[in-house]
PDB file of C-alpha atoms in Angstrom:
ATOM      1  CA  GLY A   1      38.329   6.786 -16.521  1.00  0.00           C
ATOM      2  CA  ASP A   2      38.027   2.957 -15.428  1.00  0.00           C
ATOM      3  CA  SER A   3      36.060   1.147 -17.689  1.00  0.00           C
ATOM      4  CA  VAL A   4      35.219  -2.719 -18.546  1.00  0.00           C
ATOM      5  CA  THR A   5      35.149  -3.984 -22.128  1.00  0.00           C
ATOM      6  CA  GLN A   6      33.489  -7.392 -22.579  1.00  0.00           C
ATOM      7  CA  MET A   7      32.968  -9.446 -25.933  1.00  0.00           C
ATOM      8  CA  GLU A   8      29.883  -8.696 -27.921  1.00  0.00           C
ATOM      9  CA  GLY A   9      27.416 -11.130 -28.244  1.00  0.00           C
ATOM     10  CA  PRO A  10      25.204 -12.945 -28.705  1.00  0.00           C
ATOM     11  CA  VAL A  11      27.390 -16.395 -28.483  1.00  0.00           C
ATOM     12  CA  THR A  12      25.173 -19.410 -29.431  1.00  0.00           C
ATOM     13  CA  LEU A  13      26.369 -22.722 -28.337  1.00  0.00           C
ATOM     14  CA  SER A  14      25.351 -26.241 -28.053  1.00  0.00           C
ATOM     15  CA  GLU A  15      24.811 -28.002 -24.853  1.00  0.00           C
ATOM     16  CA  GLU A  16      28.227 -29.558 -23.480  1.00  0.00           C
ATOM     17  CA  ALA A  17      30.324 -26.971 -25.116  1.00  0.00           C
ATOM     18  CA  PHE A  18      33.235 -24.956 -24.069  1.00  0.00           C
ATOM     19  CA  LEU A  19      32.574 -21.333 -23.382  1.00  0.00           C
ATOM     20  CA  THR A  20      34.649 -18.147 -22.862  1.00  0.00           C
ATOM     21  CA  ILE A  21      33.838 -14.917 -22.349  1.00  0.00           C
ATOM     22  CA  ASN A  22      36.364 -12.529 -22.515  1.00  0.00           C
ATOM     23  CA  CYS A  23      36.668  -9.201 -20.282  1.00  0.00           C
ATOM     24  CA  THR A  24      39.348  -6.894 -20.042  1.00  0.00           C
ATOM     25  CA  TYR A  25      39.418  -3.591 -17.904  1.00  0.00           C
ATOM     26  CA  THR A  26      41.192  -0.500 -17.417  1.00  0.00           C
ATOM     27  CA  ALA A  27      41.441   1.045 -13.593  1.00  0.00           C
ATOM     28  CA  THR A  28      43.684   2.885 -11.399  1.00  0.00           C
ATOM     29  CA  GLY A  29      44.711   0.988  -8.264  1.00  0.00           C
ATOM     30  CA  TYR A  30      43.668  -2.493  -8.031  1.00  0.00           C
ATOM     31  CA  PRO A  31      40.092  -3.167  -8.332  1.00  0.00           C
ATOM     32  CA  SER A  32      37.714  -6.273  -7.526  1.00  0.00           C
ATOM     33  CA  LEU A  33      36.293  -8.057 -10.430  1.00  0.00           C
ATOM     34  CA  PHE A  34      32.862  -9.789 -10.687  1.00  0.00           C
ATOM     35  CA  TRP A  35      30.766 -11.714 -13.020  1.00  0.00           C
ATOM     36  CA  TYR A  36      27.007 -11.061 -12.858  1.00  0.00           C
ATOM     37  CA  VAL A  37      24.511 -12.970 -14.866  1.00  0.00           C
ATOM     38  CA  GLN A  38      20.846 -12.378 -15.557  1.00  0.00           C
ATOM     39  CA  TYR A  39      18.417 -14.247 -16.387  1.00  0.00           C
ATOM     40  CA  PRO A  40      15.361 -12.895 -18.865  1.00  0.00           C
ATOM     41  CA  GLY A  41      13.196 -10.697 -16.703  1.00  0.00           C
ATOM     42  CA  GLU A  42      15.212 -10.725 -13.718  1.00  0.00           C
ATOM     43  CA  GLY A  43      17.466  -8.781 -11.654  1.00  0.00           C
ATOM     44  CA  LEU A  44      21.597  -9.294 -11.516  1.00  0.00           C
ATOM     45  CA  GLN A  45      23.019 -12.170  -9.605  1.00  0.00           C
ATOM     46  CA  LEU A  46      26.646 -12.448  -8.558  1.00  0.00           C
ATOM     47  CA  LEU A  47      28.238 -15.201 -10.116  1.00  0.00           C
ATOM     48  CA  LEU A  48      31.694 -14.972  -8.831  1.00  0.00           C
ATOM     49  CA  LYS A  49      34.317 -12.394  -8.229  1.00  0.00           C
ATOM     50  CA  ALA A  50      38.148 -12.217  -7.309  1.00  0.00           C
ATOM     51  CA  THR A  51      39.466  -9.136  -5.168  1.00  0.00           C
ATOM     52  CA  LYS A  52      43.313  -9.705  -5.705  1.00  0.00           C
ATOM     53  CA  ALA A  53      45.452 -10.511  -8.542  1.00  0.00           C
ATOM     54  CA  ASP A  54      45.913 -14.315  -9.478  1.00  0.00           C
ATOM     55  CA  ASP A  55      42.696 -15.064  -7.488  1.00  0.00           C
ATOM     56  CA  LYS A  56      40.306 -17.285  -9.023  1.00  0.00           C
ATOM     57  CA  GLY A  57      36.597 -17.205  -8.479  1.00  0.00           C
ATOM     58  CA  SER A  58      34.300 -20.081  -8.929  1.00  0.00           C
ATOM     59  CA  ASN A  59      30.726 -20.894  -9.179  1.00  0.00           C
ATOM     60  CA  LYS A  60      28.479 -23.191 -10.436  1.00  0.00           C
ATOM     61  CA  GLY A  61      31.153 -24.495 -12.684  1.00  0.00           C
ATOM     62  CA  PHE A  62      32.118 -21.216 -13.804  1.00  0.00           C
ATOM     63  CA  GLU A  63      35.462 -19.473 -13.108  1.00  0.00           C
ATOM     64  CA  ALA A  64      37.270 -16.618 -14.088  1.00  0.00           C
ATOM     65  CA  THR A  65      40.942 -15.997 -13.056  1.00  0.00           C
ATOM     66  CA  TYR A  66      42.016 -12.104 -12.067  1.00  0.00           C
ATOM     67  CA  ARG A  67      44.970 -11.671 -14.257  1.00  0.00           C
ATOM     68  CA  LYS A  68      46.574  -8.522 -13.739  1.00  0.00           C
ATOM     69  CA  GLU A  69      49.390  -8.620 -16.299  1.00  0.00           C
ATOM     70  CA  THR A  70      46.611  -8.802 -19.315  1.00  0.00           C
ATOM     71  CA  THR A  71      44.128  -6.578 -17.185  1.00  0.00           C
ATOM     72  CA  SER A  72      41.766  -9.636 -17.989  1.00  0.00           C
ATOM     73  CA  PHE A  73      39.208 -11.695 -15.872  1.00  0.00           C
ATOM     74  CA  HIS A  74      37.606 -14.154 -18.796  1.00  0.00           C
ATOM     75  CA  LEU A  75      34.731 -16.185 -17.639  1.00  0.00           C
ATOM     76  CA  GLU A  76      35.144 -19.951 -18.950  1.00  0.00           C
ATOM     77  CA  LYS A  77      32.804 -23.138 -18.213  1.00  0.00           C
ATOM     78  CA  GLY A  78      33.894 -26.491 -19.648  1.00  0.00           C
ATOM     79  CA  SER A  79      30.268 -27.730 -20.221  1.00  0.00           C
ATOM     80  CA  VAL A  80      27.362 -25.216 -20.796  1.00  0.00           C
ATOM     81  CA  GLN A  81      23.928 -26.039 -20.315  1.00  0.00           C
ATOM     82  CA  VAL A  82      20.574 -24.769 -21.598  1.00  0.00           C
ATOM     83  CA  SER A  83      19.770 -23.442 -17.996  1.00  0.00           C
ATOM     84  CA  ASP A  84      23.141 -20.991 -18.619  1.00  0.00           C
ATOM     85  CA  SER A  85      21.408 -18.971 -21.408  1.00  0.00           C
ATOM     86  CA  ALA A  86      21.253 -15.684 -19.735  1.00  0.00           C
ATOM     87  CA  VAL A  87      23.141 -12.070 -20.296  1.00  0.00           C
ATOM     88  CA  TYR A  88      26.637 -12.443 -18.566  1.00  0.00           C
ATOM     89  CA  PHE A  89      28.149  -8.752 -17.243  1.00  0.00           C
ATOM     90  CA  CYS A  90      31.562  -8.291 -16.110  1.00  0.00           C
ATOM     91  CA  ALA A  91      31.890  -5.242 -13.480  1.00  0.00           C
ATOM     92  CA  LEU A  92      34.690  -4.034 -11.473  1.00  0.00           C
ATOM     93  CA  LYS A  93      34.824  -2.065  -8.316  1.00  0.00           C
ATOM     94  CA  VAL A  94      37.113   0.466  -7.152  1.00  0.00           C
ATOM     95  CA  ASN A  95      38.533  -0.624  -3.505  1.00  0.00           C
ATOM     96  CA  GLN A  96      37.460   2.558  -1.745  1.00  0.00           C
ATOM     97  CA  ALA A  97      34.313   2.711   0.415  1.00  0.00           C
ATOM     98  CA  GLY A  98      31.298   3.798  -1.342  1.00  0.00           C
ATOM     99  CA  THR A  99      32.193   3.351  -4.901  1.00  0.00           C
ATOM    100  CA  ALA A 100      29.897   2.157  -7.329  1.00  0.00           C
ATOM    101  CA  LEU A 101      29.944  -0.596  -9.708  1.00  0.00           C
ATOM    102  CA  ILE A 102      31.381  -0.633 -13.645  1.00  0.00           C
ATOM    103  CA  PHE A 103      30.077  -2.574 -15.504  1.00  0.00           C
ATOM    104  CA  GLY A 104      30.434  -4.038 -19.246  1.00  0.00           C
ATOM    105  CA  LYS A 105      28.157  -3.851 -21.969  1.00  0.00           C
ATOM    106  CA  GLY A 106      26.810  -7.507 -21.218  1.00  0.00           C
ATOM    107  CA  THR A 107      27.113 -10.840 -23.337  1.00  0.00           C
ATOM    108  CA  THR A 108      23.940 -12.461 -24.228  1.00  0.00           C
ATOM    109  CA  LEU A 109      24.716 -16.563 -24.184  1.00  0.00           C
ATOM    110  CA  SER A 110      22.406 -18.902 -25.775  1.00  0.00           C
ATOM    111  CA  VAL A 111      22.713 -22.583 -25.389  1.00  0.00           C
ATOM    112  CA  SER A 112      20.672 -25.129 -27.148  1.00  0.00           C
ATOM    113  CA  SER A 113      19.780 -28.751 -26.755  1.00  0.00           C
TER     114      SER A 113
ATOM    115  CA  ASN B   1      15.871 -12.464   4.885  1.00  0.00           C
ATOM    116  CA  ALA B   2      14.158 -11.308   2.131  1.00  0.00           C
ATOM    117  CA  GLY B   3      16.381  -9.677  -0.634  1.00  0.00           C
ATOM    118  CA  VAL B   4      16.159  -6.245  -2.281  1.00  0.00           C
ATOM    119  CA  MET B   5      12.735  -5.553  -3.018  1.00  0.00           C
ATOM    120  CA  GLN B   6      11.774  -3.080  -5.701  1.00  0.00           C
ATOM    121  CA  ASN B   7       8.229  -1.987  -6.997  1.00  0.00           C
ATOM    122  CA  PRO B   8       6.705  -1.647  -8.805  1.00  0.00           C
ATOM    123  CA  ARG B   9       8.319  -4.507 -11.134  1.00  0.00           C
ATOM    124  CA  HIS B  10       6.817  -2.503 -14.672  1.00  0.00           C
ATOM    125  CA  LEU B  11       5.475   0.866 -14.775  1.00  0.00           C
ATOM    126  CA  VAL B  12       3.914   2.596 -17.469  1.00  0.00           C
ATOM    127  CA  ARG B  13       3.764   6.676 -18.010  1.00  0.00           C
ATOM    128  CA  ARG B  14       2.995   9.015 -20.697  1.00  0.00           C
ATOM    129  CA  ARG B  15       5.338  11.864 -21.507  1.00  0.00           C
ATOM    130  CA  GLY B  16       5.105  14.480 -18.771  1.00  0.00           C
ATOM    131  CA  GLN B  17       3.873  12.309 -16.129  1.00  0.00           C
ATOM    132  CA  GLU B  18       6.093  11.364 -12.866  1.00  0.00           C
ATOM    133  CA  ALA B  19       7.580   8.229 -11.923  1.00  0.00           C
ATOM    134  CA  ARG B  20       8.564   7.151  -8.761  1.00  0.00           C
ATOM    135  CA  LEU B  21      10.369   3.803  -8.503  1.00  0.00           C
ATOM    136  CA  ARG B  22      10.667   2.593  -4.890  1.00  0.00           C
ATOM    137  CA  CYS B  23      13.582   0.082  -3.034  1.00  0.00           C
ATOM    138  CA  SER B  24      13.743  -1.640   0.061  1.00  0.00           C
ATOM    139  CA  PRO B  25      16.950  -2.455   0.896  1.00  0.00           C
ATOM    140  CA  MET B  26      17.933  -5.622   2.571  1.00  0.00           C
ATOM    141  CA  LYS B  27      17.442  -6.111   6.377  1.00  0.00           C
ATOM    142  CA  GLY B  28      20.429  -4.695   7.923  1.00  0.00           C
ATOM    143  CA  HIS B  29      21.661  -2.680   4.945  1.00  0.00           C
ATOM    144  CA  SER B  30      22.064   1.115   4.630  1.00  0.00           C
ATOM    145  CA  HIS B  31      23.698   1.683   1.767  1.00  0.00           C
ATOM    146  CA  VAL B  32      21.748   1.793  -1.738  1.00  0.00           C
ATOM    147  CA  TYR B  33      22.594   2.288  -5.070  1.00  0.00           C
ATOM    148  CA  TRP B  34      20.413   3.069  -8.217  1.00  0.00           C
ATOM    149  CA  TYR B  35      21.528   1.823 -11.589  1.00  0.00           C
ATOM    150  CA  ARG B  36      20.204   2.380 -14.833  1.00  0.00           C
ATOM    151  CA  GLN B  37      19.806  -0.331 -17.763  1.00  0.00           C
ATOM    152  CA  LEU B  38      19.180   1.130 -21.403  1.00  0.00           C
ATOM    153  CA  PRO B  39      18.275  -1.430 -23.892  1.00  0.00           C
ATOM    154  CA  GLU B  40      21.313  -3.518 -25.212  1.00  0.00           C
ATOM    155  CA  GLU B  41      23.619  -1.554 -22.526  1.00  0.00           C
ATOM    156  CA  GLY B  42      25.053  -2.446 -19.750  1.00  0.00           C
ATOM    157  CA  LEU B  43      24.115  -0.665 -16.056  1.00  0.00           C
ATOM    158  CA  LYS B  44      25.452   2.614 -15.752  1.00  0.00           C
ATOM    159  CA  PHE B  45      25.797   3.969 -11.782  1.00  0.00           C
ATOM    160  CA  MET B  46      23.222   6.604 -11.360  1.00  0.00           C
ATOM    161  CA  VAL B  47      23.211   7.430  -7.013  1.00  0.00           C
ATOM    162  CA  TYR B  48      24.589   6.305  -4.178  1.00  0.00           C
ATOM    163  CA  LEU B  49      22.836   7.052  -0.951  1.00  0.00           C
ATOM    164  CA  GLN B  50      23.143   6.243   3.150  1.00  0.00           C
ATOM    165  CA  LYS B  51      20.229   6.798   5.344  1.00  0.00           C
ATOM    166  CA  GLU B  52      19.003  10.510   4.806  1.00  0.00           C
ATOM    167  CA  ASN B  53      22.036  11.251   2.801  1.00  0.00           C
ATOM    168  CA  ILE B  54      23.153  11.496  -0.961  1.00  0.00           C
ATOM    169  CA  ILE B  55      26.609  10.480  -1.179  1.00  0.00           C
ATOM    170  CA  ASP B  56      27.499  10.499  -4.730  1.00  0.00           C
ATOM    171  CA  GLU B  57      25.014  11.468  -7.390  1.00  0.00           C
ATOM    172  CA  SER B  58      27.650  12.039 -10.274  1.00  0.00           C
ATOM    173  CA  GLY B  59      25.871   9.417 -12.286  1.00  0.00           C
ATOM    174  CA  MET B  60      22.261  11.378 -12.132  1.00  0.00           C
ATOM    175  CA  PRO B  61      20.890  13.481 -14.921  1.00  0.00           C
ATOM    176  CA  LYS B  62      21.028  17.182 -13.852  1.00  0.00           C
ATOM    177  CA  GLU B  63      17.452  18.074 -14.443  1.00  0.00           C
ATOM    178  CA  ARG B  64      13.957  15.961 -13.432  1.00  0.00           C
ATOM    179  CA  PHE B  65      15.875  13.025 -11.590  1.00  0.00           C
ATOM    180  CA  SER B  66      15.874  12.876  -7.904  1.00  0.00           C
ATOM    181  CA  ALA B  67      16.502  10.171  -4.946  1.00  0.00           C
ATOM    182  CA  GLU B  68      15.962   9.986  -1.358  1.00  0.00           C
ATOM    183  CA  PHE B  69      16.347   7.525   1.278  1.00  0.00           C
ATOM    184  CA  PRO B  70      14.583   8.605   4.229  1.00  0.00           C
ATOM    185  CA  LYS B  71      15.141   7.376   7.959  1.00  0.00           C
ATOM    186  CA  GLU B  72      12.192   5.490   7.676  1.00  0.00           C
ATOM    187  CA  GLY B  73      11.149   3.559   4.404  1.00  0.00           C
ATOM    188  CA  PRO B  74      12.117   2.926   1.151  1.00  0.00           C
ATOM    189  CA  SER B  75      14.530   4.800  -1.068  1.00  0.00           C
ATOM    190  CA  ILE B  76      12.672   6.483  -3.699  1.00  0.00           C
ATOM    191  CA  LEU B  77      14.103   7.386  -7.499  1.00  0.00           C
ATOM    192  CA  ARG B  78      11.712   9.798  -8.609  1.00  0.00           C
ATOM    193  CA  ILE B  79      11.605  11.135 -12.661  1.00  0.00           C
ATOM    194  CA  GLN B  80       9.599  14.134 -13.339  1.00  0.00           C
ATOM    195  CA  GLN B  81       8.245  14.918 -16.634  1.00  0.00           C
ATOM    196  CA  VAL B  82       9.527  11.595 -17.931  1.00  0.00           C
ATOM    197  CA  VAL B  83      10.384  11.584 -21.983  1.00  0.00           C
ATOM    198  CA  ARG B  84      10.718   8.336 -24.139  1.00  0.00           C
ATOM    199  CA  GLY B  85      14.458   8.203 -23.304  1.00  0.00           C
ATOM    200  CA  ASP B  86      13.509   7.437 -19.866  1.00  0.00           C
ATOM    201  CA  SER B  87      12.580   4.157 -20.715  1.00  0.00           C
ATOM    202  CA  ALA B  88      14.873   1.886 -19.122  1.00  0.00           C
ATOM    203  CA  ALA B  89      15.265  -0.961 -16.251  1.00  0.00           C
ATOM    204  CA  TYR B  90      16.129   0.736 -12.933  1.00  0.00           C
ATOM    205  CA  PHE B  91      17.706  -1.336 -10.419  1.00  0.00           C
ATOM    206  CA  CYS B  92      18.437  -0.740  -6.767  1.00  0.00           C
ATOM    207  CA  ALA B  93      21.544  -2.530  -4.874  1.00  0.00           C
ATOM    208  CA  SER B  94      22.144  -2.355  -1.248  1.00  0.00           C
ATOM    209  CA  SER B  95      25.074  -3.443   0.855  1.00  0.00           C
ATOM    210  CA  PRO B  96      25.491  -3.864   4.296  1.00  0.00           C
ATOM    211  CA  ALA B  97      28.150  -1.545   5.096  1.00  0.00           C
ATOM    212  CA  GLU B  98      30.394   1.110   3.705  1.00  0.00           C
ATOM    213  CA  GLY B  99      33.735  -1.264   3.514  1.00  0.00           C
ATOM    214  CA  ALA B 100      35.675  -1.599   0.057  1.00  0.00           C
ATOM    215  CA  ARG B 101      34.743  -4.825  -0.693  1.00  0.00           C
ATOM    216  CA  SER B 102      31.210  -4.730   0.434  1.00  0.00           C
ATOM    217  CA  GLU B 103      29.213  -6.679  -2.018  1.00  0.00           C
ATOM    218  CA  GLN B 104      26.236  -5.271  -3.500  1.00  0.00           C
ATOM    219  CA  PHE B 105      22.925  -7.102  -3.800  1.00  0.00           C
ATOM    220  CA  PHE B 106      20.845  -6.475  -6.633  1.00  0.00           C
ATOM    221  CA  GLY B 107      16.659  -6.160  -6.595  1.00  0.00           C
ATOM    222  CA  PRO B 108      14.954  -7.428  -9.590  1.00  0.00           C
ATOM    223  CA  GLY B 109      14.778  -4.132 -11.183  1.00  0.00           C
ATOM    224  CA  THR B 110      11.444  -1.524 -12.136  1.00  0.00           C
ATOM    225  CA  ARG B 111      11.131  -1.602 -15.946  1.00  0.00           C
ATOM    226  CA  LEU B 112       9.702   2.011 -16.816  1.00  0.00           C
ATOM    227  CA  THR B 113       7.949   2.356 -20.156  1.00  0.00           C
ATOM    228  CA  VAL B 114       7.157   5.906 -21.319  1.00  0.00           C
ATOM    229  CA  LEU B 115       4.771   6.342 -24.166  1.00  0.00           C
TER     230      LEU B 115
END
């Protein structure tokens, strides 16, 4: 079945370091891909998305490119801040009406000053 | 425009009691999804509802769990005779339409603790 695999955390970085969180997926057809962020005690917020191959989603300095050939959607940021500390979830959605999101297990990012 | 609202935010129940979780979708949204997040896990789909209809409940446990989305009022996720393994965060998401690429907007979640 369809699934998402993302790198296990926690990821611990110093402020201004470069961030990569790997995400690969398995899906029939051509899904849409998402990164969600969850701050402590809060719900999920959509960070960025891409709906077709080679699309690049970007938001708040974060980027991810939909790579069909490697079935990947890795999250990157050039210079992290303490405020980026959160749990990051990669997710896919099959492009059929009414289908649910399929999430990875999440990667905890901790950024220290 | 208020976002997706869930209440209560925190709920404590003893084993054997019932838990009722409520979700009010964003204004104009008629599609609701419930997800469960177990500790150290990602979110798992439970059920998808439209007004007065359950469309997909393939992720719901077969016993003790039920969901509804009445014509008026919030969507309700009901867990009867709770057990410790039901302790989790339950998230509701809503979307405006059935379109394949409709974005889902998440509520803040209800954190259920079963003693």
